[in-house]
mmCIF file of C-alpha atoms and ligand atoms in Angstrom:
data_model
loop_
_atom_site.group_PDB
_atom_site.id
_atom_site.type_symbol
_atom_site.label_atom_id
_atom_site.label_comp_id
_atom_site.label_asym_id
_atom_site.label_seq_id
_atom_site.Cartn_x
_atom_site.Cartn_y
_atom_site.Cartn_z
ATOM 1 C CA MET A 234 31.103 51.467 37.528
ATOM 2 C CA LEU A 235 27.794 52.117 37.319
ATOM 3 C CA THR A 236 24.876 54.067 38.536
ATOM 4 C CA VAL A 237 21.798 52.640 40.005
ATOM 5 C CA GLU A 238 19.950 53.658 36.847
ATOM 6 C CA GLU A 239 21.990 51.967 34.525
ATOM 7 C CA LEU A 240 22.256 48.763 36.511
ATOM 8 C CA ARG A 241 18.395 48.815 36.675
ATOM 9 C CA ALA A 242 18.575 49.515 32.660
ATOM 10 C CA ALA A 243 20.574 46.657 32.140
ATOM 11 C CA LEU A 244 18.200 44.427 34.159
ATOM 12 C CA GLY A 245 15.582 45.805 31.617
ATOM 13 C CA ARG A 246 16.441 44.490 28.782
ATOM 14 C CA LEU A 247 16.005 40.993 29.820
ATOM 15 C CA PRO A 248 12.340 39.209 29.415
ATOM 16 C CA ARG A 249 10.648 39.337 32.610
ATOM 17 C CA VAL A 250 7.187 38.818 34.405
ATOM 18 C CA ASP A 251 5.780 40.485 37.458
ATOM 19 C CA LEU A 252 5.690 38.038 40.437
ATOM 20 C CA ALA A 253 7.625 39.696 43.461
ATOM 21 C CA VAL A 254 6.377 42.700 46.036
ATOM 22 C CA LEU A 255 9.437 44.688 45.495
ATOM 23 C CA PRO A 256 11.230 46.529 46.845
ATOM 24 C CA THR A 257 11.435 44.246 49.805
ATOM 25 C CA PRO A 258 11.537 46.324 52.925
ATOM 26 C CA VAL A 259 14.702 46.760 54.978
ATOM 27 C CA HIS A 260 14.294 46.273 58.480
ATOM 28 C CA GLU A 261 16.521 47.934 61.299
ATOM 29 C CA CYS A 262 17.133 45.537 64.105
ATOM 30 C CA PRO A 263 17.749 47.815 67.130
ATOM 31 C CA ASN A 264 17.298 45.151 69.766
ATOM 32 C CA LEU A 265 19.640 42.348 68.627
ATOM 33 C CA GLY A 266 22.066 44.553 66.980
ATOM 34 C CA ARG A 267 22.508 46.144 70.287
ATOM 35 C CA ARG A 268 23.271 42.597 71.925
ATOM 36 C CA LEU A 269 25.584 41.649 69.343
ATOM 37 C CA GLY A 270 27.122 45.077 69.369
ATOM 38 C CA ILE A 271 26.689 45.916 65.685
ATOM 39 C CA ARG A 272 24.362 47.894 63.428
ATOM 40 C CA LEU A 273 21.984 45.399 62.344
ATOM 41 C CA ALA A 274 19.249 45.533 59.462
ATOM 42 C CA ILE A 275 17.718 42.557 57.842
ATOM 43 C CA LYS A 276 16.883 42.943 53.969
ATOM 44 C CA ARG A 277 13.428 41.027 54.100
ATOM 45 C CA ASP A 278 13.490 39.342 50.778
ATOM 46 C CA ASP A 279 11.369 36.291 53.000
ATOM 47 C CA LEU A 280 8.720 38.760 52.036
ATOM 48 C CA THR A 281 8.655 38.355 48.330
ATOM 49 C CA GLY A 282 5.022 37.796 48.571
ATOM 50 C CA LEU A 283 4.416 34.648 46.435
ATOM 51 C CA ALA A 284 3.135 31.954 48.706
ATOM 52 C CA PHE A 285 5.436 32.554 51.989
ATOM 53 C CA GLY A 286 8.205 34.585 49.703
ATOM 54 C CA GLY A 287 11.758 33.614 49.369
ATOM 55 C CA ASN A 288 14.734 34.481 47.404
ATOM 56 C CA LYS A 289 13.416 32.244 44.185
ATOM 57 C CA THR A 290 10.554 34.563 43.660
ATOM 58 C CA ARG A 291 13.017 37.369 43.377
ATOM 59 C CA LYS A 292 14.844 34.984 40.786
ATOM 60 C CA PHE A 293 11.636 33.682 38.954
ATOM 61 C CA GLU A 294 10.782 37.059 37.399
ATOM 62 C CA PHE A 295 13.474 36.444 34.970
ATOM 63 C CA VAL A 296 13.367 32.758 34.794
ATOM 64 C CA PHE A 297 9.941 32.360 33.993
ATOM 65 C CA GLY A 298 10.141 35.407 31.866
ATOM 66 C CA ASP A 299 12.597 33.634 29.803
ATOM 67 C CA ALA A 300 10.062 30.326 30.110
ATOM 68 C CA LEU A 301 7.042 32.293 28.625
ATOM 69 C CA ALA A 302 9.683 33.692 26.133
ATOM 70 C CA GLN A 303 10.224 30.415 24.748
ATOM 71 C CA GLY A 304 6.347 29.455 24.496
ATOM 72 C CA ALA A 305 6.214 26.839 27.796
ATOM 73 C CA ASP A 306 2.840 25.920 28.881
ATOM 74 C CA ALA A 307 4.483 23.609 31.979
ATOM 75 C CA ILE A 308 7.419 23.861 34.430
ATOM 76 C CA VAL A 309 9.250 20.544 35.400
ATOM 77 C CA ALA A 310 11.282 20.894 38.241
ATOM 78 C CA GLY A 311 13.078 18.860 41.157
ATOM 79 C CA PHE A 312 14.761 19.373 44.357
ATOM 80 C CA GLY A 313 14.582 18.189 47.913
ATOM 81 C CA SER A 314 11.285 17.248 49.448
ATOM 82 C CA GLN A 315 11.134 20.141 51.509
ATOM 83 C CA SER A 316 12.352 22.516 48.566
ATOM 84 C CA ASN A 317 11.640 26.478 48.846
ATOM 85 C CA PHE A 318 12.362 26.429 45.040
ATOM 86 C CA ALA A 319 9.911 23.827 44.125
ATOM 87 C CA ARG A 320 6.942 25.787 46.603
ATOM 88 C CA GLN A 321 7.755 29.140 44.824
ATOM 89 C CA ALA A 322 7.773 27.589 41.257
ATOM 90 C CA ALA A 323 4.512 25.858 41.854
ATOM 91 C CA ALA A 324 3.279 29.234 43.314
ATOM 92 C CA ALA A 325 4.645 31.078 40.180
ATOM 93 C CA CYS A 326 3.039 28.505 37.835
ATOM 94 C CA ALA A 327 -0.365 28.912 39.636
ATOM 95 C CA LYS A 328 -0.116 32.634 39.303
ATOM 96 C CA LEU A 329 1.288 32.418 35.349
ATOM 97 C CA GLY A 330 -1.524 29.825 34.454
ATOM 98 C CA LEU A 331 1.132 26.826 33.831
ATOM 99 C CA LYS A 332 1.098 23.420 34.734
ATOM 100 C CA CYS A 333 3.713 22.663 37.795
ATOM 101 C CA TYR A 334 5.322 19.265 37.406
ATOM 102 C CA LEU A 335 8.012 18.104 40.520
ATOM 103 C CA VAL A 336 10.080 15.380 40.913
ATOM 104 C CA ASN A 337 11.263 15.795 44.325
ATOM 105 C CA ARG A 338 13.874 13.655 46.366
ATOM 106 C CA TYR A 339 12.624 11.016 48.348
ATOM 107 C CA ASP A 340 14.554 12.073 51.116
ATOM 108 C CA ASP A 341 15.230 11.449 55.148
ATOM 109 C CA ARG A 342 12.789 14.520 55.844
ATOM 110 C CA ALA A 343 10.289 13.189 53.334
ATOM 111 C CA ARG A 344 10.368 9.583 55.215
ATOM 112 C CA ARG A 345 10.319 11.347 58.562
ATOM 113 C CA VAL A 346 7.511 13.793 58.531
ATOM 114 C CA GLY A 347 5.640 12.948 55.357
ATOM 115 C CA ILE A 348 3.466 15.754 53.546
ATOM 116 C CA GLN A 349 4.094 18.610 55.672
ATOM 117 C CA GLY A 350 5.962 22.542 55.257
ATOM 118 C CA ASN A 351 6.877 23.482 51.934
ATOM 119 C CA TYR A 352 6.098 19.594 50.297
ATOM 120 C CA LEU A 353 2.251 20.139 51.973
ATOM 121 C CA LEU A 354 2.049 23.812 49.906
ATOM 122 C CA ASP A 355 3.491 22.104 46.515
ATOM 123 C CA PHE A 356 -0.285 20.065 47.077
ATOM 124 C CA ILE A 357 -2.056 23.380 48.063
ATOM 125 C CA LEU A 358 -0.400 24.959 45.054
ATOM 126 C CA GLY A 359 -1.553 22.598 42.896
ATOM 127 C CA ALA A 360 1.291 21.170 41.619
ATOM 128 C CA GLU A 361 1.689 17.900 40.613
ATOM 129 C CA VAL A 362 4.332 15.964 43.008
ATOM 130 C CA TRP A 363 6.085 12.784 42.768
ATOM 131 C CA LEU A 364 9.152 11.612 45.077
ATOM 132 C CA VAL A 365 12.193 9.786 43.714
ATOM 133 C CA SER A 366 15.356 8.064 44.899
ATOM 134 C CA PRO A 367 17.941 11.268 45.103
ATOM 135 C CA GLU A 368 20.545 9.427 42.964
ATOM 136 C CA ARG A 369 17.373 9.413 39.902
ATOM 137 C CA LEU A 370 16.133 13.015 40.180
ATOM 138 C CA ALA A 371 18.214 14.567 37.234
ATOM 139 C CA GLU A 372 17.207 11.522 35.046
ATOM 140 C CA ALA A 373 13.464 11.459 36.396
ATOM 141 C CA ARG A 374 13.465 15.225 35.423
ATOM 142 C CA GLN A 375 14.286 14.576 32.044
ATOM 143 C CA LYS A 376 11.972 11.383 31.395
ATOM 144 C CA LEU A 377 8.761 13.564 32.937
ATOM 145 C CA ALA A 378 9.845 16.341 30.355
ATOM 146 C CA GLU A 379 10.140 13.959 27.568
ATOM 147 C CA GLU A 380 6.631 12.227 28.578
ATOM 148 C CA LEU A 381 5.159 16.003 28.458
ATOM 149 C CA ARG A 382 6.728 16.559 24.930
ATOM 150 C CA ALA A 383 5.281 13.439 23.989
ATOM 151 C CA LEU A 384 1.673 14.688 25.145
ATOM 152 C CA GLY A 385 1.975 17.935 22.642
ATOM 153 C CA HIS A 386 3.299 20.223 26.054
ATOM 154 C CA ARG A 387 5.966 22.288 25.937
ATOM 155 C CA PRO A 388 7.956 22.043 29.314
ATOM 156 C CA TYR A 389 10.531 24.374 30.597
ATOM 157 C CA VAL A 390 12.874 22.267 32.853
ATOM 158 C CA LEU A 391 14.016 24.014 35.670
ATOM 159 C CA ASN A 392 17.806 23.274 36.723
ATOM 160 C CA ASP A 393 20.764 24.733 37.888
ATOM 161 C CA THR A 394 20.579 27.328 34.394
ATOM 162 C CA GLU A 395 18.059 29.162 36.296
ATOM 163 C CA ALA A 396 21.450 30.063 38.261
ATOM 164 C CA VAL A 397 22.344 32.586 36.085
ATOM 165 C CA LEU A 398 18.946 34.431 35.495
ATOM 166 C CA GLY A 399 18.620 34.296 39.487
ATOM 167 C CA ALA A 400 22.232 36.200 39.612
ATOM 168 C CA VAL A 401 20.438 38.762 37.274
ATOM 169 C CA ALA A 402 17.819 38.972 39.701
ATOM 170 C CA TYR A 403 20.239 39.618 42.590
ATOM 171 C CA ALA A 404 22.186 41.994 41.153
ATOM 172 C CA GLY A 405 18.823 44.191 40.973
ATOM 173 C CA CYS A 406 18.300 43.338 44.556
ATOM 174 C CA VAL A 407 21.585 45.329 45.085
ATOM 175 C CA ALA A 408 20.741 48.476 43.480
ATOM 176 C CA GLU A 409 17.187 48.136 45.275
ATOM 177 C CA LEU A 410 19.346 48.236 48.576
ATOM 178 C CA ALA A 411 21.622 50.713 47.527
ATOM 179 C CA GLU A 412 18.478 53.011 47.080
ATOM 180 C CA GLN A 413 17.016 52.299 50.443
ATOM 181 C CA LEU A 414 20.096 52.850 52.475
ATOM 182 C CA SER A 415 21.817 56.456 53.171
ATOM 183 C CA GLU A 416 25.278 54.599 53.353
ATOM 184 C CA PRO A 417 26.185 51.100 51.787
ATOM 185 C CA PRO A 418 26.907 48.500 54.510
ATOM 186 C CA GLU A 419 30.096 47.198 55.602
ATOM 187 C CA PHE A 420 29.390 44.098 55.608
ATOM 188 C CA LEU A 421 26.383 42.059 53.809
ATOM 189 C CA VAL A 422 25.261 38.577 54.696
ATOM 190 C CA LEU A 423 23.569 35.596 53.730
ATOM 191 C CA ALA A 424 22.565 32.038 52.980
ATOM 192 C CA SER A 425 23.861 30.865 49.405
ATOM 193 C CA GLY A 426 25.118 27.915 47.723
ATOM 194 C CA GLY A 427 25.829 30.051 44.385
ATOM 195 C CA GLY A 428 23.219 31.954 42.444
ATOM 196 C CA THR A 429 22.298 34.466 45.143
ATOM 197 C CA GLN A 430 25.513 35.680 46.069
ATOM 198 C CA ALA A 431 26.993 35.469 42.322
ATOM 199 C CA GLY A 432 24.284 37.924 42.026
ATOM 200 C CA VAL A 433 24.650 39.956 45.124
ATOM 201 C CA LEU A 434 28.815 40.217 44.211
ATOM 202 C CA LEU A 435 27.845 41.330 40.613
ATOM 203 C CA GLY A 436 25.662 44.024 42.107
ATOM 204 C CA VAL A 437 28.042 45.037 44.561
ATOM 205 C CA LYS A 438 30.815 45.043 42.012
ATOM 206 C CA ALA A 439 28.718 47.038 39.329
ATOM 207 C CA LEU A 440 28.214 49.825 41.380
ATOM 208 C CA GLY A 441 31.258 50.218 43.353
ATOM 209 C CA LEU A 442 30.141 49.431 46.884
ATOM 210 C CA PRO A 443 32.796 48.963 49.417
ATOM 211 C CA THR A 444 30.686 46.247 50.815
ATOM 212 C CA ARG A 445 32.238 42.812 51.866
ATOM 213 C CA VAL A 446 30.026 39.971 51.054
ATOM 214 C CA ILE A 447 29.840 36.914 53.199
ATOM 215 C CA GLY A 448 27.749 33.685 52.189
ATOM 216 C CA PHE A 449 27.511 30.980 54.336
ATOM 217 C CA ARG A 450 26.121 27.957 51.887
ATOM 218 C CA PRO A 451 24.101 24.951 53.131
ATOM 219 C CA SER A 452 26.010 22.116 52.410
ATOM 220 C CA ARG A 453 29.382 20.349 52.266
ATOM 221 C CA VAL A 454 31.104 21.501 49.003
ATOM 222 C CA PRO A 455 34.800 21.895 48.580
ATOM 223 C CA GLU A 456 35.802 25.469 48.703
ATOM 224 C CA ALA A 457 37.622 25.826 45.692
ATOM 225 C CA ALA A 458 34.327 24.096 43.535
ATOM 226 C CA VAL A 459 31.979 27.177 45.158
ATOM 227 C CA LYS A 460 34.332 30.009 44.500
ATOM 228 C CA GLY A 461 34.646 29.050 40.830
ATOM 229 C CA GLN A 462 30.982 28.319 40.505
ATOM 230 C CA VAL A 463 29.899 31.733 42.152
ATOM 231 C CA ALA A 464 32.480 33.597 39.934
ATOM 232 C CA ALA A 465 31.150 32.023 36.645
ATOM 233 C CA ILE A 466 27.775 32.520 37.338
ATOM 234 C CA ALA A 467 28.424 35.984 37.925
ATOM 235 C CA ASN A 468 30.300 36.196 34.964
ATOM 236 C CA GLU A 469 27.544 34.847 33.001
ATOM 237 C CA ALA A 470 25.128 37.054 34.248
ATOM 238 C CA ALA A 471 27.506 40.100 33.471
ATOM 239 C CA ARG A 472 27.606 38.887 29.928
ATOM 240 C CA LEU A 473 23.662 38.441 29.781
ATOM 241 C CA MET A 474 23.156 41.739 31.173
ATOM 242 C CA GLY A 475 26.256 43.589 29.011
ATOM 243 C CA LEU A 476 27.723 44.582 32.200
ATOM 244 C CA GLY A 477 31.716 44.942 31.717
ATOM 245 C CA VAL A 478 32.543 44.140 35.247
ATOM 246 C CA GLY A 479 33.745 40.440 36.366
ATOM 247 C CA VAL A 480 34.243 38.315 39.581
ATOM 248 C CA GLU A 481 37.005 36.316 40.278
ATOM 249 C CA PRO A 482 36.907 33.219 42.224
ATOM 250 C CA GLU A 483 39.296 34.485 45.197
ATOM 251 C CA GLU A 484 36.754 37.503 45.914
ATOM 252 C CA VAL A 485 34.178 35.105 46.966
ATOM 253 C CA GLU A 486 33.790 34.344 50.418
ATOM 254 C CA ASN A 487 31.568 31.625 51.442
ATOM 255 C CA SER A 488 31.859 29.630 54.462
ATOM 256 C CA GLU A 489 30.578 25.923 55.305
ATOM 257 C CA GLU A 490 31.683 26.307 58.780
ATOM 258 C CA TYR A 491 28.146 26.576 59.954
ATOM 259 C CA VAL A 492 26.906 23.304 58.115
ATOM 260 C CA GLY A 493 27.025 20.898 60.946
ATOM 261 C CA GLU A 494 26.827 17.298 60.209
ATOM 262 C CA ALA A 495 25.143 17.523 56.746
ATOM 263 C CA TYR A 496 22.534 19.667 54.538
ATOM 264 C CA GLY A 497 19.453 19.711 56.029
ATOM 265 C CA VAL A 498 20.117 18.104 59.249
ATOM 266 C CA VAL A 499 19.843 21.363 62.082
ATOM 267 C CA THR A 500 22.812 22.659 64.762
ATOM 268 C CA PRO A 501 21.905 23.690 68.264
ATOM 269 C CA ALA A 502 23.416 26.937 67.167
ATOM 270 C CA CYS A 503 20.927 27.613 64.051
ATOM 271 C CA LEU A 504 18.072 26.466 66.453
ATOM 272 C CA ASP A 505 19.383 29.133 68.868
ATOM 273 C CA ALA A 506 19.994 31.815 66.369
ATOM 274 C CA VAL A 507 16.332 31.247 65.140
ATOM 275 C CA GLU A 508 15.249 31.919 68.570
ATOM 276 C CA LEU A 509 17.305 34.665 69.456
ATOM 277 C CA LEU A 510 16.198 36.805 66.171
ATOM 278 C CA ALA A 511 12.561 35.611 66.940
ATOM 279 C CA ARG A 512 12.514 36.681 70.625
ATOM 280 C CA THR A 513 14.575 40.357 69.981
ATOM 281 C CA GLU A 514 12.754 41.056 66.516
ATOM 282 C CA GLY A 515 10.151 39.088 65.847
ATOM 283 C CA ILE A 516 11.520 38.165 62.684
ATOM 284 C CA LEU A 517 11.486 34.159 61.789
ATOM 285 C CA LEU A 518 14.416 32.488 59.877
ATOM 286 C CA ASP A 519 14.482 28.826 58.459
ATOM 287 C CA PRO A 520 16.024 25.663 60.072
ATOM 288 C CA VAL A 521 18.079 24.605 56.562
ATOM 289 C CA TYR A 522 19.380 28.050 54.937
ATOM 290 C CA SER A 523 19.237 31.632 56.909
ATOM 291 C CA GLY A 524 18.819 30.022 60.546
ATOM 292 C CA LYS A 525 22.613 28.409 59.768
ATOM 293 C CA ALA A 526 23.911 31.485 58.226
ATOM 294 C CA PHE A 527 22.831 33.895 60.935
ATOM 295 C CA SER A 528 24.464 31.400 63.307
ATOM 296 C CA GLY A 529 27.576 32.191 61.418
ATOM 297 C CA LEU A 530 26.896 35.867 61.476
ATOM 298 C CA ILE A 531 26.375 35.763 65.291
ATOM 299 C CA ASP A 532 29.688 33.853 65.342
ATOM 300 C CA TYR A 533 31.441 36.030 63.089
ATOM 301 C CA VAL A 534 30.564 39.018 65.342
ATOM 302 C CA ARG A 535 31.797 37.104 68.579
ATOM 303 C CA ARG A 536 35.133 36.208 66.679
ATOM 304 C CA GLY A 537 35.705 39.794 65.560
ATOM 305 C CA ILE A 538 35.785 38.677 62.009
ATOM 306 C CA ILE A 539 33.178 41.447 61.878
ATOM 307 C CA PRO A 540 34.176 44.084 64.238
ATOM 308 C CA ALA A 541 32.168 45.575 66.952
ATOM 309 C CA GLY A 542 29.991 48.495 65.723
ATOM 310 C CA SER A 543 30.117 47.348 62.026
ATOM 311 C CA ARG A 544 26.964 48.303 59.939
ATOM 312 C CA VAL A 545 25.478 44.882 58.760
ATOM 313 C CA VAL A 546 22.733 44.067 56.805
ATOM 314 C CA PHE A 547 21.595 40.505 56.411
ATOM 315 C CA LEU A 548 19.621 39.423 53.362
ATOM 316 C CA HIS A 549 16.778 37.023 54.542
ATOM 317 C CA THR A 550 16.390 34.693 51.721
ATOM 318 C CA GLY A 551 13.174 33.124 53.205
ATOM 319 C CA GLY A 552 12.034 29.201 53.708
ATOM 320 C CA GLN A 553 10.333 29.672 57.006
ATOM 321 C CA PRO A 554 7.703 27.111 55.800
ATOM 322 C CA ALA A 555 10.426 24.194 56.688
ATOM 323 C CA ILE A 556 9.886 25.357 59.927
ATOM 324 C CA PHE A 557 6.796 22.940 60.174
ATOM 325 C CA ALA A 558 8.552 20.011 58.823
ATOM 326 C CA TYR A 559 11.494 20.601 61.561
ATOM 327 C CA ALA A 560 8.778 20.829 64.587
ATOM 328 C CA GLN A 561 10.202 18.168 66.637
ATOM 329 C CA GLU A 562 13.623 19.293 66.559
ATOM 330 C CA PHE A 563 12.461 22.810 67.672
ATOM 331 C CA ILE A 564 10.332 21.017 70.359
ATOM 332 C CA GLU A 565 13.339 19.050 71.391
ATOM 333 C CA HIS A 566 15.906 21.811 71.294
ATOM 334 C CA GLY A 567 13.653 24.231 72.932
ATOM 335 C CA GLY A 568 11.862 21.931 75.532
ATOM 336 C CA TYR A 569 8.407 23.228 74.427
ATOM 337 C CA ARG A 570 5.764 21.399 76.392
ATOM 338 C CA MET A 571 2.097 21.700 76.369
ATOM 339 C CA ARG A 572 0.729 23.085 79.620
ATOM 340 C CA ALA A 573 -2.746 21.999 80.377
ATOM 341 C CA VAL A 574 -4.484 24.490 83.100
ATOM 342 C CA GLU A 575 -6.971 21.778 84.894
ATOM 343 C CA ASP A 576 -7.866 24.164 87.801
ATOM 344 C CA VAL A 577 -7.617 27.827 86.587
ATOM 345 C CA GLY A 578 -8.781 28.545 90.335
ATOM 346 C CA ARG A 579 -5.254 27.252 91.265
ATOM 347 C CA GLY A 580 -3.501 29.732 89.389
ATOM 348 C CA ILE A 581 -2.033 29.517 85.917
ATOM 349 C CA LEU A 582 1.499 30.261 86.208
ATOM 350 C CA SER A 583 2.118 27.454 88.361
ATOM 351 C CA ALA A 584 0.640 24.858 85.513
ATOM 352 C CA ALA A 585 2.793 22.015 85.553
ATOM 353 C CA PRO A 586 3.471 20.609 81.614
ATOM 354 C CA ALA A 587 1.046 18.187 80.942
ATOM 355 C CA ALA A 588 2.213 14.388 81.230
ATOM 356 C CA GLY A 589 3.926 13.253 78.442
ATOM 357 C CA GLY A 590 3.392 16.440 76.644
HETATM 358 C C1 PLP B 7 15.798 30.078 51.988
HETATM 359 C C2 PLP B 7 16.766 29.483 51.282
HETATM 360 N N1 PLP B 7 17.865 30.496 51.163
HETATM 361 C C3 PLP B 7 19.074 30.151 50.493
HETATM 362 C C4 PLP B 7 19.149 29.774 49.298
HETATM 363 C C5 PLP B 7 20.531 29.515 48.589
HETATM 364 O O1 PLP B 7 19.951 30.266 47.203
HETATM 365 P P1 PLP B 7 21.138 30.221 46.131
HETATM 366 O O2 PLP B 7 21.234 28.814 45.518
HETATM 367 O O3 PLP B 7 20.633 30.847 45.230
HETATM 368 O O4 PLP B 7 22.533 30.450 46.707
HETATM 369 C C6 PLP B 7 18.166 28.713 49.136
HETATM 370 C C7 PLP B 7 17.627 28.190 48.166
HETATM 371 O O5 PLP B 7 17.365 26.887 47.803
HETATM 372 C C8 PLP B 7 16.923 28.797 49.927
HETATM 373 O O6 PLP B 7 15.700 28.465 49.850
#
């Protein structure tokens, strides 16, 4: 078992750049906590500070530290059209003076809403962005990197290898949280498909915290594959940091119960969860990751999997720019209507929704 200082020292041995505003705050949520019958707080990693923040900014301190140590002058990445990863990579590049090349998926969301949300921000942040068909994404990343090399650039290709350095960063997040709380939470809940949870689990184990980590993944992936992947990432991160701690696949708790139809397709429970937290605590979740995970948290409390009275910390991983790319779903689900007041003299509270609005 390590102390917080020892865990910090292990992180300190790896190359790192300064990108995030740390520590991120922990906000108590008494209104919603009372409603749910738990003691709820939110660790605000949506407030990491770089172009709307999110979990990637904390990870990129190590990922870009590695890129700069390798002499990179450009970054190549490619994920979904509404990728939070891509947007934070574009912002990190802007801050560090690197060129950012994105080959993102030409997915359903891009077809439906065009340049909006994260995709809009990629442009504002100065990234070069292309969309490619989903099945050719990996090939496009490689091709782009080759073209850049042929022009004399030194591109650093961001892909799944960043997960390990990201896990290092999230072990650090647990050290930060341990210092912020007077006692460790009984439950730490987050949206994660892999890297973030790997780091959180590693941090919890390294510090010997009595905390149950519950991840909710955003897409349908077989249980055994997720558990194996999270454990493998955690163990590789532990090796990099020189920690004598390991994570076994059986220790990984990660559910796909709240994904709904598919990745990126909202569920009514997710939209309800986003509205509920917004209307009780003034905190926004996103419709793809944190909103679905929060709907899982609410349901776990309802089902008694998280018992009444428990101390629960939700790790908010960000993603809110996607809200704007899902405006139509929010409007339809919430019945939001424009209300134009034509005659103030006749009163405002009684104004009817505008026709067609
Ligand atoms: C808002 C948000 N939450 C959670 C995640 C999941 O992170 P990880 O892949 O590290 O589990 C992502 C990743 O894209 C994200 O953008």
